[in-house]
Coordinates of C-alpha atoms and ligand atoms in Angstrom, one line a residue:
X23 CA -73.7 -49.3 -44.8
X24 CA -73.2 -52.4 -42.4
X25 CA -72.3 -52.6 -39.6
X26 CA -73.7 -56.7 -38.8
X27 CA -70.3 -57.9 -39.1
X28 CA -71.2 -60.2 -36.4
X29 CA -74.0 -62.2 -37.7
X30 CA -71.7 -62.4 -41.2
X31 CA -69.1 -60.7 -43.1
X32 CA -68.7 -60.3 -47.0
X33 CA -65.9 -62.8 -48.5
X34 CA -62.9 -61.0 -49.0
X35 CA -61.3 -60.5 -52.7
X36 CA -58.3 -62.5 -51.3
X37 CA -60.3 -65.6 -50.1
X38 CA -62.9 -65.5 -53.1
X39 CA -59.8 -65.6 -55.5
X40 CA -58.4 -68.5 -53.6
X41 CA -61.2 -70.6 -53.5
X42 CA -62.4 -70.1 -56.9
X43 CA -59.9 -73.0 -58.9
X44 CA -61.8 -75.4 -56.3
X45 CA -64.9 -75.0 -58.2
X46 CA -64.3 -76.4 -61.9
X47 CA -60.1 -76.7 -62.3
X48 CA -59.3 -78.4 -59.2
X49 CA -62.5 -80.5 -58.2
X50 CA -61.0 -83.5 -57.6
X51 CA -61.8 -85.7 -54.2
X52 CA -59.2 -85.6 -51.5
X53 CA -59.6 -88.9 -50.5
X54 CA -58.5 -90.3 -53.8
X55 CA -55.3 -91.2 -55.1
X56 CA -54.9 -89.9 -58.8
X57 CA -53.5 -86.0 -59.4
X58 CA -56.1 -83.7 -59.2
X59 CA -57.4 -85.9 -56.0
X60 CA -53.8 -84.9 -54.3
X61 CA -54.2 -81.4 -55.7
X62 CA -57.3 -81.3 -53.5
X63 CA -56.1 -82.9 -50.2
X64 CA -52.6 -80.9 -50.7
X65 CA -55.2 -77.6 -50.7
X66 CA -57.2 -79.5 -47.1
X67 CA -53.4 -79.7 -45.8
X68 CA -52.3 -75.7 -46.6
X69 CA -56.1 -74.9 -45.4
X70 CA -55.5 -76.8 -42.0
X71 CA -51.5 -75.6 -41.0
X72 CA -53.6 -72.1 -42.1
X73 CA -56.0 -73.3 -39.5
X74 CA -53.9 -74.4 -36.9
X75 CA -51.1 -71.7 -36.9
X76 CA -53.7 -68.8 -36.3
X77 CA -54.8 -70.4 -33.2
X78 CA -51.1 -72.0 -32.2
X79 CA -52.6 -75.6 -32.2
X80 CA -50.9 -78.5 -34.5
X81 CA -52.7 -78.9 -38.1
X82 CA -53.7 -82.5 -37.0
X83 CA -55.6 -80.9 -34.1
X84 CA -57.8 -79.3 -36.6
X85 CA -61.2 -81.1 -38.0
X86 CA -63.0 -79.5 -40.5
X87 CA -67.3 -79.2 -40.1
X88 CA -69.7 -77.4 -41.6
X89 CA -69.8 -74.2 -39.3
X90 CA -69.9 -73.0 -36.2
X91 CA -72.8 -74.5 -35.0
X92 CA -71.5 -77.9 -35.8
X93 CA -68.4 -77.8 -34.3
X94 CA -69.7 -76.8 -30.6
X95 CA -72.3 -79.6 -31.3
X96 CA -69.6 -82.1 -31.8
X97 CA -67.5 -80.9 -29.1
X98 CA -70.1 -81.0 -26.3
X99 CA -72.2 -83.8 -27.6
X100 CA -68.7 -85.5 -28.4
X101 CA -67.3 -85.4 -24.4
X102 CA -70.7 -85.9 -23.4
X103 CA -71.5 -89.5 -25.3
X104 CA -67.8 -89.9 -24.6
X105 CA -67.3 -89.6 -20.6
X106 CA -70.3 -90.1 -19.6
X107 CA -69.6 -92.9 -17.5
X108 CA -67.6 -91.0 -16.1
X109 CA -69.9 -88.4 -15.1
X110 CA -73.1 -86.5 -16.6
X111 CA -72.9 -82.9 -15.5
X112 CA -71.7 -80.1 -17.4
X113 CA -70.8 -76.4 -16.6
X114 CA -71.4 -73.4 -19.2
X115 CA -73.0 -70.0 -18.9
X116 CA -76.1 -68.5 -18.9
X117 CA -75.2 -66.4 -22.0
X118 CA -73.6 -68.7 -24.9
X119 CA -75.0 -69.1 -28.2
X120 CA -78.1 -71.1 -29.1
X121 CA -75.7 -73.3 -30.8
X122 CA -73.7 -74.3 -27.1
X123 CA -77.1 -73.5 -25.3
X124 CA -79.3 -75.5 -27.3
X125 CA -76.8 -78.4 -27.5
X126 CA -77.1 -78.1 -23.5
X127 CA -80.9 -78.5 -23.8
X128 CA -80.8 -81.3 -25.7
X129 CA -78.7 -83.3 -23.2
X130 CA -80.5 -82.0 -20.4
X131 CA -82.8 -84.3 -22.0
X132 CA -80.8 -87.1 -21.8
X133 CA -80.5 -87.2 -18.3
X134 CA -77.2 -84.8 -18.2
X135 CA -77.1 -82.3 -15.3
X136 CA -75.9 -78.8 -16.6
X137 CA -75.4 -75.8 -14.3
X138 CA -75.4 -71.9 -16.2
X139 CA -73.5 -70.1 -14.2
X140 CA -74.8 -66.5 -13.6
X141 CA -72.6 -63.5 -15.7
X142 CA -72.4 -59.9 -13.6
X143 CA -74.2 -56.6 -15.0
X144 CA -71.1 -56.5 -17.4
X145 CA -71.6 -60.0 -18.9
X146 CA -69.0 -61.7 -17.3
X147 CA -68.8 -64.7 -14.9
X148 CA -67.3 -64.8 -11.4
X149 CA -64.7 -67.5 -11.3
X150 CA -65.4 -68.4 -7.2
X151 CA -68.7 -69.3 -8.8
X152 CA -66.7 -71.8 -11.4
X153 CA -64.8 -73.3 -8.5
X154 CA -68.3 -73.2 -6.2
X155 CA -70.2 -75.7 -8.9
X156 CA -67.5 -77.9 -9.6
X157 CA -68.3 -81.9 -8.8
X158 CA -66.5 -85.0 -9.1
X159 CA -69.2 -85.9 -12.3
X160 CA -68.6 -82.7 -13.6
X161 CA -67.3 -84.2 -17.6
X162 CA -67.0 -80.3 -19.3
X163 CA -66.8 -76.8 -18.7
X164 CA -68.4 -75.2 -22.0
X165 CA -67.5 -70.9 -21.7
X166 CA -68.0 -69.0 -24.9
X167 CA -64.7 -66.4 -25.7
X168 CA -66.7 -63.2 -26.4
X169 CA -70.2 -63.0 -26.4
X170 CA -72.4 -61.8 -30.0
X171 CA -74.5 -59.8 -28.6
X172 CA -72.2 -57.9 -26.3
X173 CA -69.3 -58.8 -27.1
X174 CA -68.1 -59.3 -23.8
X175 CA -65.0 -61.4 -23.5
X176 CA -65.0 -64.5 -20.5
X177 CA -61.5 -65.4 -18.2
X178 CA -61.1 -68.1 -20.4
X179 CA -57.1 -68.5 -19.5
X180 CA -58.3 -68.5 -15.9
X181 CA -61.0 -71.0 -16.6
X182 CA -58.4 -73.0 -18.4
X183 CA -56.6 -73.7 -15.4
X184 CA -59.0 -74.6 -13.0
X185 CA -60.5 -77.1 -15.6
X186 CA -56.6 -78.4 -16.3
X187 CA -56.1 -78.5 -12.8
X188 CA -59.4 -80.7 -12.1
X189 CA -59.3 -82.7 -14.8
X190 CA -62.0 -81.4 -16.6
X191 CA -62.9 -81.0 -20.4
X192 CA -62.4 -77.5 -21.9
X193 CA -64.8 -76.3 -24.4
X194 CA -64.9 -72.8 -26.2
X195 CA -67.0 -71.1 -28.2
X196 CA -64.4 -68.7 -29.9
X197 CA -66.4 -67.9 -33.0
X198 CA -66.6 -64.3 -32.1
X199 CA -63.7 -63.4 -30.9
X200 CA -61.3 -65.4 -33.2
X201 CA -59.5 -62.8 -35.8
X202 CA -61.0 -59.7 -33.9
X203 CA -58.6 -60.5 -30.4
X204 CA -55.7 -63.5 -29.5
X205 CA -57.3 -66.8 -29.7
X206 CA -54.2 -69.2 -28.6
X207 CA -55.2 -72.6 -27.7
X208 CA -51.7 -73.2 -25.7
X209 CA -51.8 -70.2 -23.9
X210 CA -55.7 -70.5 -22.8
X211 CA -55.7 -74.2 -21.6
X212 CA -58.7 -75.0 -24.3
X213 CA -59.2 -78.8 -25.2
X214 CA -61.9 -78.2 -27.6
X215 CA -62.2 -74.6 -29.9
X216 CA -65.1 -73.5 -32.4
X217 CA -64.5 -71.9 -35.2
X218 CA -66.2 -70.3 -38.1
X219 CA -65.6 -68.5 -41.7
X220 CA -67.7 -66.8 -42.1
X221 CA -67.3 -64.4 -39.2
X222 CA -63.6 -64.0 -40.5
X223 CA -64.4 -63.0 -44.1
X224 CA -64.6 -66.5 -45.3
X225 CA -67.6 -68.6 -47.0
X226 CA -70.3 -69.7 -45.3
X227 CA -70.8 -73.0 -44.3
X228 CA -67.5 -74.3 -43.1
X229 CA -65.8 -73.8 -40.2
X230 CA -62.9 -76.0 -37.4
X231 CA -63.1 -77.4 -34.3
X232 CA -60.1 -77.9 -32.5
X233 CA -59.7 -80.7 -30.6
X234 CA -56.3 -81.4 -28.1
X235 CA -54.7 -84.5 -28.7
X236 CA -55.1 -87.1 -26.7
X237 CA -58.9 -85.8 -25.9
X238 CA -61.5 -87.7 -27.3
X239 CA -64.8 -87.4 -29.1
X240 CA -67.7 -89.5 -30.5
X241 CA -68.2 -88.6 -33.6
X242 CA -71.8 -87.3 -34.8
X243 CA -71.5 -87.9 -37.9
X244 CA -70.1 -91.0 -39.0
X245 CA -68.7 -91.5 -42.8
X246 CA -66.1 -92.8 -45.4
X247 CA -63.4 -91.9 -42.6
X248 CA -62.6 -88.4 -43.8
X249 CA -61.2 -86.3 -40.6
X250 CA -59.7 -89.0 -39.1
X251 CA -62.7 -90.7 -38.4
X252 CA -64.2 -87.6 -36.2
X253 CA -66.9 -86.1 -39.0
X254 CA -67.7 -88.5 -42.5
X255 CA -68.8 -86.4 -45.9
X256 CA -66.5 -85.7 -48.3
X257 CA -64.5 -82.6 -47.4
X258 CA -66.2 -79.1 -48.9
X259 CA -62.8 -78.4 -50.5
X260 CA -63.3 -74.7 -51.8
X261 CA -65.4 -74.1 -48.4
X262 CA -62.2 -74.8 -46.9
X263 CA -59.4 -73.7 -48.7
X264 CA -61.5 -70.3 -48.4
X265 CA -61.8 -70.7 -44.4
X266 CA -58.2 -71.6 -44.0
X267 CA -56.8 -68.1 -46.3
X268 CA -59.6 -65.9 -44.2
X269 CA -57.2 -67.7 -41.3
X270 CA -54.2 -66.7 -42.6
X271 CA -55.2 -62.9 -44.1
X272 CA -57.0 -62.4 -39.9
X273 CA -53.5 -63.5 -37.7
X274 CA -51.2 -61.5 -40.1
X275 CA -53.5 -58.8 -39.8
X276 CA -54.9 -58.6 -35.8
X277 CA -52.9 -56.1 -34.4
X278 CA -53.4 -53.7 -37.1
X279 CA -57.2 -54.9 -37.6
X280 CA -57.5 -54.4 -33.5
X281 CA -55.9 -50.8 -33.3
X282 CA -58.2 -49.5 -36.0
X283 CA -61.4 -51.1 -34.8
X284 CA -61.1 -50.2 -31.5
X285 CA -60.5 -46.7 -32.1
X286 CA -63.9 -46.1 -33.8
X287 CA -65.0 -47.8 -31.4
X288 CA -64.3 -45.8 -28.1
X289 CA -65.2 -43.0 -30.8
X290 CA -68.5 -44.4 -31.3
X291 CA -69.2 -45.2 -27.8
X292 CA -68.1 -41.8 -26.6
X293 CA -70.1 -40.0 -28.6
X294 CA -73.3 -42.3 -28.3
X295 CA -73.7 -41.5 -24.1
X296 CA -72.5 -38.2 -24.4
X297 CA -74.7 -37.0 -27.4
X298 CA -78.0 -39.5 -27.1
X299 CA -80.2 -38.6 -23.8
X300 CA -80.8 -41.5 -21.7
X301 CA -78.3 -44.4 -23.6
X302 CA -76.2 -46.7 -22.2
X303 CA -73.8 -49.0 -22.9
X304 CA -74.8 -52.9 -22.7
X305 CA -71.6 -55.3 -21.5
X306 CA -68.4 -54.2 -20.1
X307 CA -66.3 -50.7 -21.1
X308 CA -63.3 -52.1 -21.0
X309 CA -63.3 -56.3 -21.5
X310 CA -64.5 -55.7 -25.2
X311 CA -63.8 -57.5 -29.1
X312 CA -62.6 -54.1 -30.5
X313 CA -65.6 -54.7 -33.6
X314 CA -68.6 -54.9 -31.3
X315 CA -70.9 -52.5 -29.3
X316 CA -74.7 -52.9 -28.0
X317 CA -76.2 -49.7 -27.2
X318 CA -79.6 -49.1 -24.9
X319 CA -82.4 -46.3 -25.5
X320 CA -85.0 -45.6 -23.1
X321 CA -88.2 -46.0 -24.2
X322 CA -87.4 -46.9 -27.5
X323 CA -88.6 -50.2 -29.8
X324 CA -85.3 -51.6 -31.1
X325 CA -86.6 -53.1 -34.6
X326 CA -88.2 -49.5 -35.2
X327 CA -84.8 -47.6 -35.1
X328 CA -83.6 -50.4 -37.3
X329 CA -85.8 -50.0 -39.3
X330 CA -85.2 -46.1 -39.2
X331 CA -81.4 -46.5 -39.5
X332 CA -81.8 -48.9 -42.8
X333 CA -83.7 -46.6 -44.5
X334 CA -80.9 -44.1 -43.9
X335 CA -78.4 -46.8 -45.3
X336 CA -77.6 -48.3 -42.0
X337 CA -77.8 -51.9 -41.8
X338 CA -77.3 -52.5 -38.0
X339 CA -79.7 -55.2 -35.5
X340 CA -81.3 -55.1 -32.5
X341 CA -78.9 -58.8 -31.3
X342 CA -77.9 -61.9 -32.3
X343 CA -79.2 -63.1 -36.5
X344 CA -80.3 -66.0 -34.8
X345 CA -83.0 -64.1 -32.6
X346 CA -83.6 -61.0 -33.9
X347 CA -87.1 -62.2 -35.4
X348 CA -88.9 -63.0 -32.5
X349 CA -90.3 -60.8 -30.0
X350 CA -88.6 -62.8 -26.9
X351 CA -86.2 -60.3 -25.2
X352 CA -83.1 -61.3 -25.6
X353 CA -81.4 -63.7 -23.1
X354 CA -78.1 -62.2 -22.8
X355 CA -79.5 -58.9 -22.4
X356 CA -82.2 -60.4 -19.8
X357 CA -79.2 -61.5 -18.1
X358 CA -77.4 -58.8 -17.4
X359 CA -80.1 -58.1 -15.1
X360 CA -82.0 -55.8 -17.2
X361 CA -85.5 -54.9 -17.4
X362 CA -86.9 -56.8 -20.5
X363 CA -88.6 -53.2 -21.5
X364 CA -85.3 -52.1 -21.4
X365 CA -83.7 -55.0 -23.3
X366 CA -86.0 -54.0 -26.4
X367 CA -84.4 -50.7 -26.7
X368 CA -81.6 -52.1 -27.8
X369 CA -78.8 -51.5 -30.9
X370 CA -76.3 -54.3 -31.8
X371 CA -73.5 -52.4 -34.5
X372 CA -70.8 -55.2 -35.2
X373 CA -67.6 -53.0 -37.4
X374 CA -65.9 -54.9 -40.3
X375 CA -61.9 -53.7 -40.7
X376 CA -62.7 -52.2 -43.8
X377 CA -65.1 -49.9 -42.9
X378 CA -62.7 -47.2 -43.9
X379 CA -66.0 -44.8 -45.3
X380 CA -67.2 -45.3 -42.0
X381 CA -68.2 -41.8 -40.9
X382 CA -68.9 -41.8 -36.1
X383 CA -69.9 -38.2 -36.4
X384 CA -73.0 -38.8 -39.1
X385 CA -73.9 -42.2 -37.7
X386 CA -74.4 -41.0 -34.4
X387 CA -76.4 -38.1 -35.6
X388 CA -78.6 -40.2 -37.4
X389 CA -78.9 -43.0 -34.8
X390 CA -79.8 -39.4 -32.0
X391 CA -82.2 -38.3 -34.8
X392 CA -83.9 -41.4 -35.1
X393 CA -84.5 -41.8 -31.0
X394 CA -85.7 -39.0 -30.8
X395 CA -88.0 -39.0 -33.4
X396 CA -88.6 -42.8 -31.8
X397 CA -89.4 -41.1 -28.2
X398 CA -92.3 -38.3 -29.9
X399 CA -94.3 -41.0 -31.2
X400 CA -93.2 -43.2 -27.6
X401 CA -96.2 -43.6 -25.3
X402 CA -92.9 -45.3 -22.8
X403 CA -91.2 -42.1 -22.9
X404 CA -93.4 -39.8 -22.4
X405 CA -95.5 -41.7 -19.3
X406 CA -92.8 -43.5 -17.3
X407 CA -90.2 -41.0 -17.6
X408 CA -88.9 -38.4 -14.5
X409 CA -88.4 -35.6 -16.1
X410 CA -85.5 -35.1 -13.4
X411 CA -83.5 -37.9 -14.0
X412 CA -82.8 -37.2 -17.7
X413 CA -79.0 -37.4 -18.0
X414 CA -78.6 -33.9 -20.2
X415 CA -74.6 -34.0 -21.3
X416 CA -75.2 -31.5 -24.0
X417 CA -78.4 -29.6 -23.6
X418 CA -79.9 -31.2 -27.1
X419 CA -83.2 -30.3 -27.6
X420 CA -84.9 -33.6 -26.6
X421 CA -83.7 -32.7 -23.6
X422 CA -87.0 -32.1 -21.7
X423 CA -84.8 -30.7 -18.7
X424 CA -83.4 -28.0 -20.1
Ligands
PLP508 C1 -72.0 -67.4 -35.4 C2 -71.9 -68.4 -33.9 C3 -71.7 -69.4 -34.7 C4 -72.3 -70.2 -35.1 O1 -71.5 -70.4 -36.5 P1 -72.0 -70.8 -38.0 O2 -71.2 -71.3 -38.5 O3 -73.1 -69.8 -38.4 O4 -72.9 -71.9 -37.5 C5 -71.9 -70.0 -33.0 N1 -71.4 -69.3 -31.9 C6 -71.5 -68.0 -32.0 C7 -70.8 -66.8 -30.8 C8 -71.5 -67.3 -33.2 O5 -71.2 -65.9 -33.4

């Protein structure tokens, strides 16, 4: 059972079928004028239309890239370099994906000033905090739509309104939210929006940046004038075709998938919190993605839990795929104000709409058994525990109070 769909997803059959002809028969370069090139160009146009339709944009506002990371880089550096004469101040949050965070870190080394807004204990920024830090020098606000580790959703529409009023460009990393909840660049007042194909059952290595008409960015990859000179290099035609199809499917199935996923999610949260002692939910209980949950278990080491679950056939993760091979405590969970020791006992489960065979009861029992086993070996569980404080919800036999 694959439960790490926030890290990547399986390419769907329909997407793969749509891509297939563009590897061998339709291999033309879209920039050429003869038949086979024109076919590739047509395929790009259709994909561009599909991406645009999925976020309520116009096709000429969609620029294809190599994925979410490149789109974030292009948006942030592209605006920073374009507007640096106007000001060098950028506002973001302290729970952004590394593609945003490290891009901004790079800009700091070039004398840009970055303000990192804190999040509350549920992982959401305060609008008042944002209003306070805006200056005449602020050129860009970059806030992710939904977080990749905890699934919490930010008040994008409100932030967008403020940015619009102040004439500040607004970039949103929507890689996790896209295909899970509505992403409408008009309604949300967004100027630049990053998307990635492989998080929505499309192929890896392709994505897009939405750039609102009238917003100008400096290109990062100079070349043969592709993507209106904003992103040089012969287009990844099969990848873009697959991405376009994945967008169409995601948009068509949005409501149905939302209902299905959120009901599994709620059942999962309910059962984990009511059957496992000292288990907590990371992130906001309400304002969250339908497919992602993140739990924290007292006195557990997340990596050990992952291995036990893997042995039982469940593939989940401790946090984001990008940081799970380092021993550093997750900056996102730390930003929630959690103790670094507790942060290490986290488990992220991200579901796919096609997970029909997923048995929540069986899974929760497996987690409960694994947690119990690990706690029996954990020095933290024995030493630190204030026995009177153990929450006993169902008189499980690992409830020491009983
Ligand atoms: C996965 C992810 C990215 C990076 O996208 P790639 O296509 O893998 O480069 C950026 N932001 C968020 C929130 C992500 O989850």
